[in-house]
Amino acid sequence: MQGMAATIDALKEKDRFATALAGQAGIVKDLSRDNVIVHVGKPMGSITGWVGTFRWQVWLDYGDAAGEVRARIDGQPAQLWRFEPDLAPEVLLDRAKERLLEEVMKHRDAALDEAQERLGIMQRAAG
């Protein structure tokens, strides 16, 4: 959190600290949401969802080999995962979704920790 004190001072000078503090509180609130929102593509070939502010997606690319599923979090490059080649598409997607949700939760937890730390610093600076 280096540079946070200088940022806070600059915001206070410009009378924008209260707005920034409210914005940071909103970020913490959004990241605190841990409910999973899911959308299944029709015909079933993809599953997309959100956890907090993180968008995630798993999908089958019919050019890939049997048992392969693609996955990504928040616009990051897609990962290619390999599962048993004899699994049905629905099972492949479900397994990939569960695996990706574990990763998404780790990303969300790390982002939430950072956001809460920034909010705490800002709240202490507010007095």
XYZ file of C-alpha atoms in Angstrom:
127
model
C 0.000 0.000 0.000
C 2.919 2.302 -0.711
C 1.937 5.678 -1.991
C -1.459 5.499 -0.316
C -0.664 8.408 2.020
C 0.286 10.627 -0.927
C -2.883 9.608 -2.746
C -4.996 10.417 0.315
C -3.311 13.823 0.697
C -3.907 14.629 -2.977
C -7.571 13.623 -2.703
C -8.037 15.749 0.419
C -6.463 18.763 -1.309
C -8.954 18.450 -4.149
C -11.947 17.841 -1.836
C -12.412 14.401 -3.367
C -11.501 12.249 -0.396
C -15.103 11.652 0.745
C -16.049 10.510 -2.758
C -13.001 8.228 -2.981
C -13.773 6.792 0.462
C -17.359 6.033 -0.572
C -16.082 4.498 -3.813
C -13.667 2.247 -1.942
C -16.468 1.170 0.408
C -18.509 0.268 -2.687
C -15.649 -1.810 -4.077
C -15.413 -3.724 -0.788
C -19.179 -4.285 -0.809
C -19.113 -5.602 -4.398
C -16.169 -7.907 -3.711
C -17.846 -9.160 -0.523
C -20.606 -10.769 -2.554
C -19.823 -14.462 -2.741
C -22.979 -15.656 -4.413
C -22.456 -17.446 -7.715
C -24.507 -16.305 -10.695
C -24.570 -18.787 -13.582
C -25.810 -18.671 -17.179
C -25.816 -21.866 -19.231
C -25.477 -21.317 -22.984
C -28.052 -22.963 -25.264
C -27.365 -25.432 -26.723
C -25.188 -26.377 -23.802
C -21.650 -25.613 -24.857
C -20.688 -22.937 -22.363
C -21.280 -21.808 -18.812
C -20.702 -18.190 -17.835
C -21.057 -16.634 -14.425
C -20.007 -14.068 -11.875
C -18.687 -14.171 -8.326
C -18.514 -10.708 -6.826
C -17.106 -8.597 -9.643
C -15.284 -11.465 -11.355
C -16.713 -12.864 -14.586
C -15.769 -16.435 -15.444
C -16.467 -18.776 -18.336
C -15.952 -22.409 -19.313
C -16.749 -23.667 -22.794
C -16.258 -26.446 -25.288
C -14.549 -25.651 -28.558
C -15.583 -28.311 -30.997
C -12.163 -28.112 -32.686
C -10.552 -29.387 -29.473
C -9.922 -33.023 -28.658
C -12.376 -35.072 -26.609
C -12.153 -34.231 -22.914
C -10.776 -30.723 -23.430
C -12.464 -27.647 -21.978
C -11.458 -23.991 -22.151
C -11.726 -21.706 -19.130
C -10.999 -18.082 -18.269
C -11.475 -15.507 -15.539
C -12.226 -11.845 -16.241
C -10.855 -11.615 -19.756
C -7.578 -13.364 -18.977
C -6.217 -15.622 -21.714
C -8.120 -18.881 -21.978
C -6.681 -21.975 -20.333
C -7.070 -25.387 -21.941
C -7.907 -28.097 -19.423
C -7.920 -31.834 -20.075
C -10.309 -34.256 -18.443
C -11.222 -37.859 -19.226
C -12.015 -38.047 -22.972
C -15.097 -40.244 -22.518
C -17.051 -37.730 -20.389
C -20.286 -36.250 -21.712
C -20.166 -32.525 -22.577
C -22.408 -31.649 -19.616
C -20.088 -33.468 -17.214
C -16.991 -31.835 -18.734
C -18.493 -28.384 -18.328
C -19.639 -29.093 -14.781
C -16.208 -30.340 -13.699
C -14.502 -27.381 -15.346
C -16.986 -24.990 -13.714
C -16.305 -26.391 -10.241
C -12.538 -26.213 -10.768
C -12.731 -22.669 -12.112
C -14.987 -21.532 -9.265
C -12.257 -22.547 -6.811
C -9.815 -20.294 -8.692
C -12.315 -17.438 -8.941
C -12.936 -17.564 -5.196
C -9.176 -17.272 -4.567
C -8.990 -14.245 -6.900
C -11.997 -12.666 -5.187
C -10.603 -13.297 -1.707
C -7.246 -11.717 -2.621
C -8.922 -8.687 -4.214
C -11.240 -8.318 -1.211
C -8.301 -8.419 1.219
C -6.526 -5.662 -0.738
C -9.687 -3.551 -1.004
C -10.420 -3.900 2.722
C -6.852 -2.903 3.549
C -7.149 0.228 1.366
C -10.529 1.038 2.932
C -9.079 0.677 6.435
C -6.225 3.039 5.598
C -8.667 5.550 4.147
C -11.029 5.291 7.131
C -8.165 5.892 9.560
C -7.092 8.902 7.492
C -10.656 10.238 7.609
C -10.463 10.272 11.380
